[in-house]
Amino acid sequence: MALYECVLIARQDISAAQAEQLSEQFAQIVRDNGGTIAKSEYWGLKTLTYKIKKNRKGHYTLFNIDAPSAAVVEMERNMGISEDVLRFMTVRVDELDANPSAMMQSRNERGDRGERGDRGPRRFDDRGPRPPRRQENVAAAEGETA
């Protein structure tokens, strides 16, 4: 059997529970056709870069699939029919990643960014203190307004 990754975007006006139920429905289609879902991740409601079918946001879900191509074709056919699915994309991969996807990792786990000291002083710290203002310019400006 082949390995696939599939990401689907569901409409914004369905609830998170309905989005989970929708993804379970597509996972069951894969299972009924002889495949398995290795991993399913609900990424949440995210803002779209541009409007899709008058929607500004969408519920994102990722599937890691180990299934024959007929099962994936049937799942994609049902996604195309469903009114709740805005977009989907399925890609064949060489191997499935068992770790959480980049979207599920928290910012702290993505790598130690370090403190400011690791990058050196701030750009403006090397200028030193600001020189005092010249008094004649301040006096002239006050005399013009009076």
Short mmCIF file of C-alpha atoms in Angstrom, two decimals:
data_model
loop_
_atom_site.label_atom_id
_atom_site.label_comp_id
_atom_site.label_asym_id
_atom_site.label_seq_id
_atom_site.Cartn_x
_atom_site.Cartn_y
_atom_site.Cartn_z
CA MET A 1 0.00 0.00 0.00
CA ALA A 2 1.08 3.58 -0.63
CA LEU A 3 1.63 6.32 1.94
CA TYR A 4 -0.17 9.67 1.70
CA GLU A 5 -0.55 12.94 3.58
CA CYS A 6 -3.85 14.75 3.18
CA VAL A 7 -4.79 18.20 4.49
CA LEU A 8 -8.37 19.39 4.31
CA ILE A 9 -9.90 22.76 5.08
CA ALA A 10 -13.51 22.80 6.31
CA ARG A 11 -15.87 25.79 6.43
CA GLN A 12 -15.54 28.29 9.27
CA ASP A 13 -19.18 28.21 10.33
CA ILE A 14 -19.16 24.59 11.48
CA SER A 15 -18.07 23.87 15.05
CA ALA A 16 -14.83 22.16 16.01
CA ALA A 17 -16.79 19.06 17.00
CA GLN A 18 -18.45 18.98 13.58
CA ALA A 19 -15.04 19.37 11.91
CA GLU A 20 -13.75 16.40 13.95
CA GLN A 21 -16.82 14.39 12.97
CA LEU A 22 -16.27 15.28 9.30
CA SER A 23 -12.66 14.13 9.47
CA GLU A 24 -13.75 10.88 11.16
CA GLN A 25 -16.22 10.34 8.33
CA PHE A 26 -13.40 10.57 5.76
CA ALA A 27 -11.15 8.35 7.88
CA GLN A 28 -13.91 5.71 7.94
CA ILE A 29 -14.09 5.80 4.13
CA VAL A 30 -10.36 4.99 4.00
CA ARG A 31 -10.78 2.17 6.53
CA ASP A 32 -13.75 0.70 4.63
CA ASN A 33 -11.63 0.52 1.48
CA GLY A 34 -8.76 -1.37 3.11
CA GLY A 35 -6.54 1.45 4.36
CA THR A 36 -5.46 2.78 7.73
CA ILE A 37 -5.11 6.25 9.19
CA ALA A 38 -1.69 6.39 10.86
CA LYS A 39 -2.23 9.86 12.32
CA SER A 40 -4.99 12.45 12.34
CA GLU A 41 -4.34 15.97 13.63
CA TYR A 42 -6.90 18.73 14.04
CA TRP A 43 -5.00 22.00 13.65
CA GLY A 44 -7.87 24.27 14.59
CA LEU A 45 -9.56 27.27 13.07
CA LYS A 46 -7.00 29.30 11.13
CA THR A 47 -7.20 32.44 9.02
CA LEU A 48 -6.94 31.84 5.28
CA THR A 49 -4.55 33.89 3.16
CA TYR A 50 -7.38 34.74 0.78
CA LYS A 51 -11.12 34.13 0.75
CA ILE A 52 -12.29 30.72 -0.45
CA LYS A 53 -16.00 30.50 -1.27
CA LYS A 54 -16.64 33.64 0.83
CA ASN A 55 -14.88 32.16 3.90
CA ARG A 56 -12.07 34.01 5.69
CA LYS A 57 -11.19 31.15 8.06
CA GLY A 58 -11.18 27.37 7.97
CA HIS A 59 -10.82 24.27 10.15
CA TYR A 60 -7.60 22.46 9.17
CA THR A 61 -7.10 18.69 9.55
CA LEU A 62 -4.11 16.52 8.59
CA PHE A 63 -4.25 12.79 7.82
CA ASN A 64 -1.33 10.40 7.46
CA ILE A 65 -2.75 7.58 5.37
CA ASP A 66 -1.49 4.08 4.55
CA ALA A 67 -3.95 2.86 1.92
CA PRO A 68 -4.35 1.66 -1.65
CA SER A 69 -4.93 4.38 -4.22
CA ALA A 70 -8.58 3.36 -4.69
CA ALA A 71 -9.30 4.24 -1.05
CA VAL A 72 -7.70 7.67 -1.43
CA VAL A 73 -9.58 8.32 -4.69
CA GLU A 74 -12.87 7.44 -2.95
CA MET A 75 -12.03 9.70 0.00
CA GLU A 76 -11.18 12.60 -2.35
CA ARG A 77 -14.40 12.03 -4.31
CA ASN A 78 -16.41 12.35 -1.09
CA MET A 79 -14.44 15.46 -0.09
CA GLY A 80 -15.31 17.03 -3.43
CA ILE A 81 -19.01 16.28 -2.91
CA SER A 82 -19.14 17.59 0.67
CA GLU A 83 -20.32 21.19 1.02
CA ASP A 84 -18.38 21.57 4.26
CA VAL A 85 -14.97 21.03 2.62
CA LEU A 86 -13.44 24.16 1.09
CA ARG A 87 -10.17 22.66 -0.15
CA PHE A 88 -8.14 19.48 0.21
CA MET A 89 -4.76 18.30 -0.99
CA THR A 90 -3.37 14.79 -0.93
CA VAL A 91 0.31 14.11 -1.55
CA ARG A 92 2.05 10.75 -1.86
CA VAL A 93 5.09 10.50 0.45
CA ASP A 94 7.96 8.03 0.83
CA GLU A 95 7.49 7.63 4.58
CA LEU A 96 5.09 8.85 7.25
CA ASP A 97 6.37 11.01 10.10
CA ALA A 98 5.23 9.71 13.48
CA ASN A 99 6.21 12.96 15.25
CA PRO A 100 3.76 15.83 15.61
CA SER A 101 3.62 18.07 12.56
CA ALA A 102 5.13 21.55 12.58
CA MET A 103 1.67 23.06 13.13
CA MET A 104 1.19 21.07 16.34
CA GLN A 105 4.55 21.85 17.92
CA SER A 106 4.53 24.72 20.35
CA ARG A 107 6.88 27.63 19.76
CA ASN A 108 9.07 26.54 22.68
CA GLU A 109 9.70 23.13 21.11
CA ARG A 110 10.70 24.50 17.71
CA GLY A 111 14.13 25.42 18.94
CA ASP A 112 15.85 27.57 21.49
CA ARG A 113 15.86 31.08 20.08
CA GLY A 114 18.17 32.37 22.77
CA GLU A 115 18.21 35.68 24.50
CA ARG A 116 19.28 39.02 23.10
CA GLY A 117 22.79 38.47 24.46
CA ASP A 118 23.33 35.72 21.88
CA ARG A 119 22.91 38.24 19.06
CA GLY A 120 25.00 41.02 20.52
CA PRO A 121 23.99 44.49 21.65
CA ARG A 122 21.04 46.29 20.18
CA ARG A 123 21.74 48.44 17.20
CA PHE A 124 21.19 51.75 18.99
CA ASP A 125 23.11 50.92 22.17
CA ASP A 126 26.48 51.84 20.65
CA ARG A 127 25.58 55.52 20.09
CA GLY A 128 25.82 56.53 23.70
CA PRO A 129 23.71 59.16 25.44
CA ARG A 130 21.92 61.83 23.46
CA PRO A 131 23.62 65.25 23.45
CA PRO A 132 21.78 68.11 25.17
CA ARG A 133 19.69 70.43 23.00
CA ARG A 134 21.10 73.77 22.09
CA GLN A 135 19.42 76.47 24.17
CA GLU A 136 19.32 79.18 21.47
CA ASN A 137 17.09 77.03 19.21
CA VAL A 138 14.65 76.46 22.08
CA ALA A 139 14.60 80.18 22.98
CA ALA A 140 14.05 81.21 19.34
CA ALA A 141 11.18 78.76 18.96
CA GLU A 142 9.55 80.11 22.14
CA GLY A 143 9.96 83.72 20.99
CA GLU A 144 8.24 83.04 17.64
CA THR A 145 5.18 81.52 19.26
CA ALA A 146 4.71 84.33 21.80
#
